[in-house]
mmCIF file of C-alpha atoms and ligand atoms in Angstrom:
data_model
loop_
_atom_site.group_PDB
_atom_site.id
_atom_site.type_symbol
_atom_site.label_atom_id
_atom_site.label_comp_id
_atom_site.label_asym_id
_atom_site.label_seq_id
_atom_site.Cartn_x
_atom_site.Cartn_y
_atom_site.Cartn_z
ATOM 1 C CA UNK A 24 -26.670 -6.063 -36.125
ATOM 2 C CA UNK A 25 -29.939 -4.119 -36.350
ATOM 3 C CA UNK A 26 -31.438 -2.015 -33.558
ATOM 4 C CA UNK A 27 -35.029 -3.235 -33.227
ATOM 5 C CA UNK A 28 -35.921 -1.283 -30.079
ATOM 6 C CA UNK A 29 -33.992 1.247 -27.976
ATOM 7 C CA UNK A 30 -31.974 -1.390 -26.103
ATOM 8 C CA UNK A 31 -32.289 -4.450 -28.343
ATOM 9 C CA UNK A 32 -30.026 -5.276 -31.261
ATOM 10 C CA UNK A 33 -30.741 -8.214 -33.516
ATOM 11 C CA UNK A 34 -28.210 -10.319 -35.416
ATOM 12 C CA UNK A 35 -29.158 -13.171 -37.706
ATOM 13 C CA UNK A 36 -26.278 -15.684 -37.906
ATOM 14 C CA UNK A 37 -28.309 -17.786 -40.355
ATOM 15 C CA UNK A 38 -28.200 -21.114 -38.524
ATOM 16 C CA UNK A 39 -27.187 -23.887 -40.953
ATOM 17 C CA UNK A 40 -30.147 -25.643 -42.592
ATOM 18 C CA UNK A 41 -30.026 -29.407 -42.290
ATOM 19 C CA UNK A 42 -31.491 -31.864 -44.745
ATOM 20 C CA UNK A 43 -34.291 -32.945 -42.397
ATOM 21 C CA UNK A 44 -35.706 -35.600 -44.733
ATOM 22 C CA UNK A 45 -32.324 -37.330 -45.091
ATOM 23 C CA UNK A 46 -31.766 -37.089 -41.335
ATOM 24 C CA UNK A 47 -35.131 -38.688 -40.501
ATOM 25 C CA UNK A 48 -34.766 -41.458 -43.101
ATOM 26 C CA UNK A 49 -31.275 -42.203 -41.861
ATOM 27 C CA UNK A 50 -32.518 -42.567 -38.268
ATOM 28 C CA UNK A 51 -35.465 -44.753 -39.313
ATOM 29 C CA UNK A 52 -33.142 -47.028 -41.299
ATOM 30 C CA UNK A 53 -31.027 -47.999 -38.276
ATOM 31 C CA UNK A 54 -31.505 -51.363 -36.574
ATOM 32 C CA UNK A 55 -32.771 -49.479 -33.507
ATOM 33 C CA UNK A 56 -34.838 -46.820 -35.237
ATOM 34 C CA UNK A 57 -34.102 -43.336 -33.880
ATOM 35 C CA UNK A 58 -35.509 -39.852 -34.249
ATOM 36 C CA UNK A 59 -33.883 -36.651 -32.965
ATOM 37 C CA UNK A 60 -35.776 -35.001 -30.075
ATOM 38 C CA UNK A 61 -35.721 -31.752 -32.064
ATOM 39 C CA UNK A 62 -38.739 -33.126 -33.976
ATOM 40 C CA UNK A 63 -40.846 -32.734 -30.818
ATOM 41 C CA UNK A 64 -40.806 -28.976 -31.085
ATOM 42 C CA UNK A 65 -43.230 -27.794 -33.734
ATOM 43 C CA UNK A 66 -45.828 -25.283 -32.527
ATOM 44 C CA UNK A 67 -48.098 -27.941 -31.015
ATOM 45 C CA UNK A 68 -45.086 -29.735 -29.476
ATOM 46 C CA UNK A 69 -43.856 -26.531 -27.833
ATOM 47 C CA UNK A 70 -47.336 -26.029 -26.360
ATOM 48 C CA UNK A 71 -47.369 -29.630 -25.103
ATOM 49 C CA UNK A 72 -43.929 -29.154 -23.527
ATOM 50 C CA UNK A 73 -45.213 -26.072 -21.677
ATOM 51 C CA UNK A 74 -48.069 -28.226 -20.404
ATOM 52 C CA UNK A 75 -45.654 -31.005 -19.326
ATOM 53 C CA UNK A 76 -43.861 -28.487 -17.104
ATOM 54 C CA UNK A 77 -47.171 -27.881 -15.292
ATOM 55 C CA UNK A 78 -47.901 -31.566 -14.599
ATOM 56 C CA UNK A 79 -47.636 -32.563 -10.911
ATOM 57 C CA UNK A 80 -45.266 -35.452 -11.720
ATOM 58 C CA UNK A 81 -42.850 -33.376 -13.818
ATOM 59 C CA UNK A 82 -40.725 -31.789 -11.086
ATOM 60 C CA UNK A 83 -37.658 -30.402 -13.022
ATOM 61 C CA UNK A 84 -39.073 -27.034 -14.112
ATOM 62 C CA UNK A 85 -40.688 -26.276 -10.750
ATOM 63 C CA UNK A 86 -37.595 -27.344 -8.814
ATOM 64 C CA UNK A 87 -35.212 -25.299 -10.932
ATOM 65 C CA UNK A 88 -37.394 -22.199 -10.683
ATOM 66 C CA UNK A 89 -37.368 -22.565 -6.911
ATOM 67 C CA UNK A 90 -33.566 -22.741 -6.848
ATOM 68 C CA UNK A 91 -33.107 -19.740 -9.166
ATOM 69 C CA UNK A 92 -35.577 -17.654 -7.182
ATOM 70 C CA UNK A 93 -34.159 -18.575 -3.766
ATOM 71 C CA UNK A 94 -30.482 -18.454 -4.659
ATOM 72 C CA UNK A 95 -30.382 -15.472 -7.033
ATOM 73 C CA UNK A 96 -28.423 -13.409 -4.466
ATOM 74 C CA UNK A 97 -25.746 -16.074 -4.021
ATOM 75 C CA UNK A 98 -25.560 -16.616 -7.757
ATOM 76 C CA UNK A 99 -25.018 -12.859 -8.214
ATOM 77 C CA UNK A 100 -21.961 -13.032 -5.907
ATOM 78 C CA UNK A 101 -20.392 -15.564 -8.274
ATOM 79 C CA UNK A 102 -21.044 -13.458 -11.356
ATOM 80 C CA UNK A 103 -19.648 -10.195 -10.034
ATOM 81 C CA UNK A 104 -20.376 -6.732 -11.523
ATOM 82 C CA UNK A 105 -20.818 -5.842 -15.213
ATOM 83 C CA UNK A 106 -21.204 -9.445 -16.343
ATOM 84 C CA UNK A 107 -22.238 -10.445 -19.843
ATOM 85 C CA UNK A 108 -24.826 -13.180 -19.618
ATOM 86 C CA UNK A 109 -25.163 -15.410 -22.695
ATOM 87 C CA UNK A 110 -28.102 -17.816 -23.000
ATOM 88 C CA UNK A 111 -27.987 -20.364 -25.849
ATOM 89 C CA UNK A 112 -31.484 -21.673 -26.674
ATOM 90 C CA UNK A 113 -33.144 -18.976 -24.549
ATOM 91 C CA UNK A 114 -36.707 -19.762 -25.757
ATOM 92 C CA UNK A 115 -39.142 -17.638 -23.746
ATOM 93 C CA UNK A 116 -36.324 -16.168 -21.560
ATOM 94 C CA UNK A 117 -38.585 -17.088 -18.654
ATOM 95 C CA UNK A 118 -35.807 -18.449 -16.375
ATOM 96 C CA UNK A 119 -33.372 -15.575 -16.812
ATOM 97 C CA UNK A 120 -36.088 -13.154 -15.738
ATOM 98 C CA UNK A 121 -35.996 -14.763 -12.285
ATOM 99 C CA UNK A 122 -32.344 -13.706 -12.006
ATOM 100 C CA UNK A 123 -31.957 -10.317 -13.666
ATOM 101 C CA UNK A 124 -32.957 -8.174 -10.672
ATOM 102 C CA UNK A 125 -30.308 -9.815 -8.530
ATOM 103 C CA UNK A 126 -27.634 -10.349 -11.198
ATOM 104 C CA UNK A 127 -27.758 -6.864 -12.770
ATOM 105 C CA UNK A 128 -25.593 -7.889 -15.753
ATOM 106 C CA UNK A 129 -24.341 -5.221 -18.183
ATOM 107 C CA UNK A 130 -25.345 -7.239 -21.261
ATOM 108 C CA UNK A 131 -27.739 -10.092 -21.942
ATOM 109 C CA UNK A 132 -27.144 -12.039 -25.148
ATOM 110 C CA UNK A 133 -30.212 -14.135 -25.958
ATOM 111 C CA UNK A 134 -29.624 -16.835 -28.590
ATOM 112 C CA UNK A 135 -32.252 -18.998 -30.223
ATOM 113 C CA UNK A 136 -32.802 -20.801 -33.510
ATOM 114 C CA UNK A 137 -36.381 -19.516 -33.835
ATOM 115 C CA UNK A 138 -36.164 -15.839 -34.915
ATOM 116 C CA UNK A 139 -39.818 -14.915 -34.278
ATOM 117 C CA UNK A 140 -39.881 -16.364 -30.804
ATOM 118 C CA UNK A 141 -36.482 -14.846 -30.001
ATOM 119 C CA UNK A 142 -37.500 -11.326 -30.993
ATOM 120 C CA UNK A 143 -40.665 -11.547 -28.944
ATOM 121 C CA UNK A 144 -38.993 -12.858 -25.800
ATOM 122 C CA UNK A 145 -35.876 -10.637 -26.035
ATOM 123 C CA UNK A 146 -38.169 -7.636 -26.586
ATOM 124 C CA UNK A 147 -40.161 -8.552 -23.483
ATOM 125 C CA UNK A 148 -36.957 -8.794 -21.398
ATOM 126 C CA UNK A 149 -35.874 -5.383 -22.670
ATOM 127 C CA UNK A 150 -39.276 -3.942 -21.774
ATOM 128 C CA UNK A 151 -39.120 -5.304 -18.240
ATOM 129 C CA UNK A 152 -35.457 -4.372 -17.631
ATOM 130 C CA UNK A 153 -34.968 -0.971 -19.314
ATOM 131 C CA UNK A 154 -31.361 -0.518 -18.119
ATOM 132 C CA UNK A 155 -30.157 -3.779 -19.633
ATOM 133 C CA UNK A 156 -28.432 -3.970 -23.031
ATOM 134 C CA UNK A 157 -30.169 -6.877 -24.793
ATOM 135 C CA UNK A 158 -28.716 -8.554 -27.884
ATOM 136 C CA UNK A 159 -30.873 -11.079 -29.739
ATOM 137 C CA UNK A 160 -28.922 -13.503 -31.908
ATOM 138 C CA UNK A 161 -30.580 -16.027 -34.186
ATOM 139 C CA UNK A 162 -28.147 -18.964 -34.113
ATOM 140 C CA UNK A 163 -27.910 -22.617 -33.157
ATOM 141 C CA UNK A 164 -25.685 -24.323 -30.575
ATOM 142 C CA UNK A 165 -23.007 -25.104 -33.178
ATOM 143 C CA UNK A 166 -22.364 -21.379 -33.773
ATOM 144 C CA UNK A 167 -21.114 -20.451 -30.290
ATOM 145 C CA UNK A 168 -17.587 -20.079 -31.684
ATOM 146 C CA UNK A 169 -18.700 -17.346 -34.138
ATOM 147 C CA UNK A 170 -20.595 -15.267 -31.607
ATOM 148 C CA UNK A 171 -19.551 -11.610 -31.340
ATOM 149 C CA UNK A 172 -19.696 -10.712 -27.655
ATOM 150 C CA UNK A 173 -19.682 -7.051 -26.524
ATOM 151 C CA UNK A 174 -16.568 -5.791 -24.751
ATOM 152 C CA UNK A 175 -17.213 -5.372 -21.077
ATOM 153 C CA UNK A 176 -15.046 -5.212 -17.952
ATOM 154 C CA UNK A 177 -17.100 -7.965 -16.262
ATOM 155 C CA UNK A 178 -17.109 -11.716 -16.532
ATOM 156 C CA UNK A 179 -18.699 -13.625 -19.418
ATOM 157 C CA UNK A 180 -21.103 -16.259 -18.151
ATOM 158 C CA UNK A 181 -23.143 -18.771 -20.139
ATOM 159 C CA UNK A 182 -26.580 -19.553 -18.659
ATOM 160 C CA UNK A 183 -27.854 -22.982 -19.688
ATOM 161 C CA UNK A 184 -30.898 -23.903 -17.593
ATOM 162 C CA UNK A 185 -33.674 -26.465 -17.970
ATOM 163 C CA UNK A 186 -31.568 -29.643 -18.001
ATOM 164 C CA UNK A 187 -31.189 -29.197 -21.759
ATOM 165 C CA UNK A 188 -27.714 -30.700 -21.317
ATOM 166 C CA UNK A 189 -29.497 -33.935 -20.340
ATOM 167 C CA UNK A 190 -30.841 -34.303 -23.883
ATOM 168 C CA UNK A 191 -27.258 -34.385 -25.247
ATOM 169 C CA UNK A 192 -25.279 -37.618 -25.426
ATOM 170 C CA UNK A 193 -22.281 -37.564 -23.025
ATOM 171 C CA UNK A 194 -19.883 -36.870 -25.913
ATOM 172 C CA UNK A 195 -22.087 -34.094 -27.316
ATOM 173 C CA UNK A 196 -22.338 -32.642 -23.795
ATOM 174 C CA UNK A 197 -18.522 -32.596 -23.468
ATOM 175 C CA UNK A 198 -18.153 -31.016 -26.887
ATOM 176 C CA UNK A 199 -20.792 -28.370 -26.096
ATOM 177 C CA UNK A 200 -19.228 -27.485 -22.729
ATOM 178 C CA UNK A 201 -15.808 -27.141 -24.391
ATOM 179 C CA UNK A 202 -17.249 -24.642 -26.863
ATOM 180 C CA UNK A 203 -18.790 -22.792 -23.898
ATOM 181 C CA UNK A 204 -15.365 -22.713 -22.197
ATOM 182 C CA UNK A 205 -13.768 -21.266 -25.357
ATOM 183 C CA UNK A 206 -16.514 -18.641 -25.554
ATOM 184 C CA UNK A 207 -16.361 -17.419 -21.954
ATOM 185 C CA UNK A 208 -12.543 -17.400 -21.746
ATOM 186 C CA UNK A 209 -10.173 -17.361 -18.784
ATOM 187 C CA UNK A 210 -12.298 -15.373 -16.330
ATOM 188 C CA UNK A 211 -15.606 -16.804 -17.510
ATOM 189 C CA UNK A 212 -18.245 -19.004 -15.961
ATOM 190 C CA UNK A 213 -21.114 -21.366 -16.581
ATOM 191 C CA UNK A 214 -24.440 -21.348 -14.728
ATOM 192 C CA UNK A 215 -26.245 -24.539 -15.606
ATOM 193 C CA UNK A 216 -29.343 -26.477 -14.516
ATOM 194 C CA UNK A 217 -28.952 -30.251 -14.428
ATOM 195 C CA UNK A 218 -31.457 -32.908 -13.389
ATOM 196 C CA UNK A 219 -30.243 -35.363 -10.751
ATOM 197 C CA UNK A 220 -30.081 -39.136 -10.703
ATOM 198 C CA UNK A 221 -32.736 -40.398 -8.250
ATOM 199 C CA UNK A 222 -35.288 -43.119 -7.504
ATOM 200 C CA UNK A 223 -36.539 -44.832 -10.647
ATOM 201 C CA UNK A 224 -40.160 -44.432 -9.495
ATOM 202 C CA UNK A 225 -39.910 -40.643 -9.332
ATOM 203 C CA UNK A 226 -38.258 -40.481 -12.753
ATOM 204 C CA UNK A 227 -40.614 -42.938 -14.418
ATOM 205 C CA UNK A 228 -43.620 -40.988 -13.099
ATOM 206 C CA UNK A 229 -42.217 -37.668 -14.379
ATOM 207 C CA UNK A 230 -42.143 -39.015 -17.948
ATOM 208 C CA UNK A 231 -45.434 -40.953 -17.690
ATOM 209 C CA UNK A 232 -47.787 -38.320 -16.273
ATOM 210 C CA UNK A 233 -51.329 -39.432 -15.474
ATOM 211 C CA UNK A 234 -52.889 -36.844 -17.760
ATOM 212 C CA UNK A 235 -51.021 -38.309 -20.744
ATOM 213 C CA UNK A 236 -49.387 -35.033 -21.786
ATOM 214 C CA UNK A 237 -45.906 -36.565 -22.209
ATOM 215 C CA UNK A 238 -47.487 -39.340 -24.298
ATOM 216 C CA UNK A 239 -49.161 -36.734 -26.524
ATOM 217 C CA UNK A 240 -45.842 -34.836 -26.757
ATOM 218 C CA UNK A 241 -43.985 -37.988 -27.860
ATOM 219 C CA UNK A 242 -46.663 -39.007 -30.398
ATOM 220 C CA UNK A 243 -46.831 -35.465 -31.774
ATOM 221 C CA UNK A 244 -43.348 -36.016 -33.254
ATOM 222 C CA UNK A 245 -45.029 -38.449 -35.697
ATOM 223 C CA UNK A 246 -47.707 -35.893 -36.631
ATOM 224 C CA UNK A 247 -44.883 -33.417 -37.205
ATOM 225 C CA UNK A 248 -43.140 -35.910 -39.535
ATOM 226 C CA UNK A 249 -46.416 -36.484 -41.391
ATOM 227 C CA UNK A 250 -46.447 -32.788 -42.231
ATOM 228 C CA UNK A 251 -42.790 -32.127 -43.065
ATOM 229 C CA UNK A 252 -41.660 -35.306 -44.915
ATOM 230 C CA UNK A 253 -44.561 -36.018 -45.679
ATOM 231 C CA UNK A 254 -45.358 -39.392 -44.068
ATOM 232 C CA UNK A 255 -48.477 -41.359 -43.109
ATOM 233 C CA UNK A 256 -47.882 -42.374 -39.484
ATOM 234 C CA UNK A 257 -51.152 -43.356 -37.784
ATOM 235 C CA UNK A 258 -50.671 -42.164 -34.194
ATOM 236 C CA UNK A 259 -53.357 -44.638 -33.034
ATOM 237 C CA UNK A 260 -51.008 -47.460 -34.017
ATOM 238 C CA UNK A 261 -48.081 -46.252 -31.894
ATOM 239 C CA UNK A 262 -47.794 -45.800 -28.167
ATOM 240 C CA UNK A 263 -45.642 -43.838 -25.771
ATOM 241 C CA UNK A 264 -42.994 -45.637 -23.728
ATOM 242 C CA UNK A 265 -40.693 -43.952 -21.210
ATOM 243 C CA UNK A 266 -38.483 -45.647 -18.616
ATOM 244 C CA UNK A 267 -35.342 -44.996 -16.605
ATOM 245 C CA UNK A 268 -32.339 -46.935 -17.865
ATOM 246 C CA UNK A 269 -30.439 -47.147 -14.563
ATOM 247 C CA UNK A 270 -27.168 -48.383 -16.119
ATOM 248 C CA UNK A 271 -26.974 -45.487 -18.568
ATOM 249 C CA UNK A 272 -28.626 -43.109 -16.052
ATOM 250 C CA UNK A 273 -31.051 -41.774 -18.568
ATOM 251 C CA UNK A 274 -34.758 -41.659 -19.253
ATOM 252 C CA UNK A 275 -35.402 -43.215 -22.647
ATOM 253 C CA UNK A 276 -38.473 -42.237 -24.601
ATOM 254 C CA UNK A 277 -39.651 -44.526 -27.374
ATOM 255 C CA UNK A 278 -42.580 -44.707 -29.792
ATOM 256 C CA UNK A 279 -43.739 -48.335 -29.882
ATOM 257 C CA UNK A 280 -45.440 -49.819 -32.926
ATOM 258 C CA UNK A 281 -48.600 -51.603 -31.720
ATOM 259 C CA UNK A 282 -48.780 -53.890 -34.769
ATOM 260 C CA UNK A 283 -46.858 -55.022 -37.828
ATOM 261 C CA UNK A 284 -47.170 -52.114 -40.244
ATOM 262 C CA UNK A 285 -45.496 -50.225 -43.069
ATOM 263 C CA UNK A 286 -45.360 -46.437 -43.029
ATOM 264 C CA UNK A 287 -44.594 -44.311 -46.088
ATOM 265 C CA UNK A 288 -41.943 -41.754 -45.203
ATOM 266 C CA UNK A 289 -40.994 -39.280 -47.962
ATOM 267 C CA UNK A 290 -41.912 -41.942 -50.531
ATOM 268 C CA UNK A 291 -39.935 -44.714 -48.793
ATOM 269 C CA UNK A 292 -41.702 -47.679 -47.136
ATOM 270 C CA UNK A 293 -40.506 -48.152 -43.540
ATOM 271 C CA UNK A 294 -41.545 -51.486 -42.006
ATOM 272 C CA UNK A 295 -42.300 -51.925 -38.297
ATOM 273 C CA UNK A 296 -42.767 -55.178 -36.406
ATOM 274 C CA UNK A 297 -45.258 -55.213 -33.530
ATOM 275 C CA UNK A 298 -43.378 -54.068 -30.431
ATOM 276 C CA UNK A 299 -40.543 -52.424 -32.367
ATOM 277 C CA UNK A 300 -39.710 -48.889 -31.240
ATOM 278 C CA UNK A 301 -38.392 -45.585 -32.482
ATOM 279 C CA UNK A 302 -36.019 -44.227 -29.820
ATOM 280 C CA UNK A 303 -37.100 -40.569 -29.677
ATOM 281 C CA UNK A 304 -35.226 -39.076 -26.702
ATOM 282 C CA UNK A 305 -32.649 -39.571 -23.979
ATOM 283 C CA UNK A 306 -32.752 -37.432 -20.870
ATOM 284 C CA UNK A 307 -29.544 -38.015 -18.886
ATOM 285 C CA UNK A 308 -29.563 -37.561 -15.126
ATOM 286 C CA UNK A 309 -26.331 -36.705 -13.303
ATOM 287 C CA UNK A 310 -24.955 -37.371 -9.838
ATOM 288 C CA UNK A 311 -22.665 -34.643 -8.470
ATOM 289 C CA UNK A 312 -19.593 -36.783 -9.274
ATOM 290 C CA UNK A 313 -20.698 -37.467 -12.817
ATOM 291 C CA UNK A 314 -21.405 -33.825 -13.545
ATOM 292 C CA UNK A 315 -18.121 -32.840 -11.875
ATOM 293 C CA UNK A 316 -16.236 -35.281 -14.125
ATOM 294 C CA UNK A 317 -17.997 -33.966 -17.239
ATOM 295 C CA UNK A 318 -17.320 -30.325 -16.298
ATOM 296 C CA UNK A 319 -13.670 -31.119 -15.530
ATOM 297 C CA UNK A 320 -13.229 -32.930 -18.858
ATOM 298 C CA UNK A 321 -14.501 -29.765 -20.573
ATOM 299 C CA UNK A 322 -12.060 -27.530 -18.664
ATOM 300 C CA UNK A 323 -14.393 -26.259 -15.928
ATOM 301 C CA UNK A 324 -14.285 -26.510 -12.153
ATOM 302 C CA UNK A 325 -17.509 -26.746 -10.152
ATOM 303 C CA UNK A 326 -17.494 -23.801 -7.747
ATOM 304 C CA UNK A 327 -20.998 -24.091 -6.270
ATOM 305 C CA UNK A 328 -24.009 -26.365 -6.330
ATOM 306 C CA UNK A 329 -27.510 -25.335 -5.264
ATOM 307 C CA UNK A 330 -30.497 -27.616 -4.993
ATOM 308 C CA UNK A 331 -34.183 -27.487 -4.061
ATOM 309 C CA UNK A 332 -35.519 -28.620 -0.671
ATOM 310 C CA UNK A 333 -36.119 -32.154 -1.954
ATOM 311 C CA UNK A 334 -32.735 -32.378 -3.735
ATOM 312 C CA UNK A 335 -34.377 -33.212 -7.038
ATOM 313 C CA UNK A 336 -32.562 -30.752 -9.292
ATOM 314 C CA UNK A 337 -29.173 -28.979 -9.249
ATOM 315 C CA UNK A 338 -27.931 -25.638 -10.452
ATOM 316 C CA UNK A 339 -24.138 -25.408 -10.757
ATOM 317 C CA UNK A 340 -21.808 -22.470 -11.103
ATOM 318 C CA UNK A 341 -18.563 -23.506 -12.796
ATOM 319 C CA UNK A 342 -15.361 -21.547 -13.399
ATOM 320 C CA UNK A 343 -12.515 -22.208 -15.797
HETATM 321 C C1 LIG B 405 -36.355 -30.224 -22.621
HETATM 322 N N1 LIG B 405 -35.911 -31.377 -21.827
HETATM 323 C C2 LIG B 405 -34.979 -30.991 -20.793
HETATM 324 C C3 LIG B 405 -37.039 -32.215 -21.339
HETATM 325 C C4 LIG B 405 -36.501 -33.401 -20.496
HETATM 326 O O1 LIG B 405 -37.027 -33.602 -19.403
HETATM 327 O O2 LIG B 405 -35.565 -34.065 -20.934
HETATM 328 C C5 LIG B 405 -37.866 -32.747 -22.486
HETATM 329 C C6 LIG B 405 -38.940 -33.708 -22.052
HETATM 330 N N2 LIG B 405 -39.152 -34.889 -22.546
HETATM 331 C C7 LIG B 405 -40.183 -35.451 -21.956
HETATM 332 N N3 LIG B 405 -40.605 -34.652 -21.018
HETATM 333 C C8 LIG B 405 -39.865 -33.531 -21.065
#
C-alpha cells in the first residue's frame, strides 16, 4: 500500500485482464446474441449513465438518495461504532458521502476497477472527511476474497448501493453475496440498495426516457466496440429496445438490427437478420420475499428494510 495523501492509502490488486475480443465474439456467436453490460461504460457511456440518473422517468437514483439521506441515523444504529465500511465498485463515492456524517466509520475501503477515477473520488472523500481513514483499492468484484481489511474493533459492513446487484444474474448475485458474507465475517453486515418489482408502465418508462438518453447509452456500446475490437457497427442501423419481462422480473435491454446486415467484428463477419437483437443488459427487480430468499441463500438475514415515500426502491441492512 502507498500513502497518497495524509489519510489515503492506495493498493493496486491488479484486477485480472480479460480477453475482451474473445468475450465479445463469443457473445455475438450465440443464438441469442449477447453483450456484457460492462461495455456500456467507456468515458462517453459513463457520462450518459450520469445523465440517465437525472431523467425524470429514471427514479432509482433519486429514490435511493432520498432513503440514504432520510434514514442515515437509523442506518448508523445498525452499524455501531468503529465500523469498517467497504464499497466494491465505489465509482464517484457519491452515495457514501450521504452517510458518512451519520455513520462515522473508523475506516472506509473504496474499491473500483478504474484506478484514476478511484484515486480522484477517494481523495475527495478524504478531503471532505479529514478524520476518516480512507483506503483506495484498485480491484474487481472477483477479488473480494483477497482484500486486506484493517483490524478494527467495530463491525465490517459492505455497502453496495445503486441496484448494481440487479445487473447480476440470480446465480451471480448469490455467488457475489456469499463472497461478501465471507469477507465481513460473523459480526458483519451488508447495506445494499435494490430496485423493487413494480408496475410494468413505471419500469418501461424508466428505461425508455423521452429524451432518448437510455437509447443513446445502449447504442454507445456499439460505438465502444467499434473502437476496441475494432468493428464497423453503424449505430443508425440499430435501435434501442427495453421492456419489463414480468416472468423473469427483469428489464431487458436489447440492440435491434433494423435491417439484414453483416458487421465486421475483429475481422469476423457477424450476420444480423432484420429484427434480430443483441441482448445487452438485464436489470432484475426484487420483491421483499425474493430478496429475502436470495440473502438467506447467501447466509444473510434481512434485519431492516427502508424505502422511499413512493415505495419504488429499497435499502436493506442484512446481518449474518
Ligand atoms: C447501473 N445499473 C443499476 C443501471 C440499471 O438501472 O440497471 C444501468 C442502466 N441501464 C439502463 N439504465 C440504467
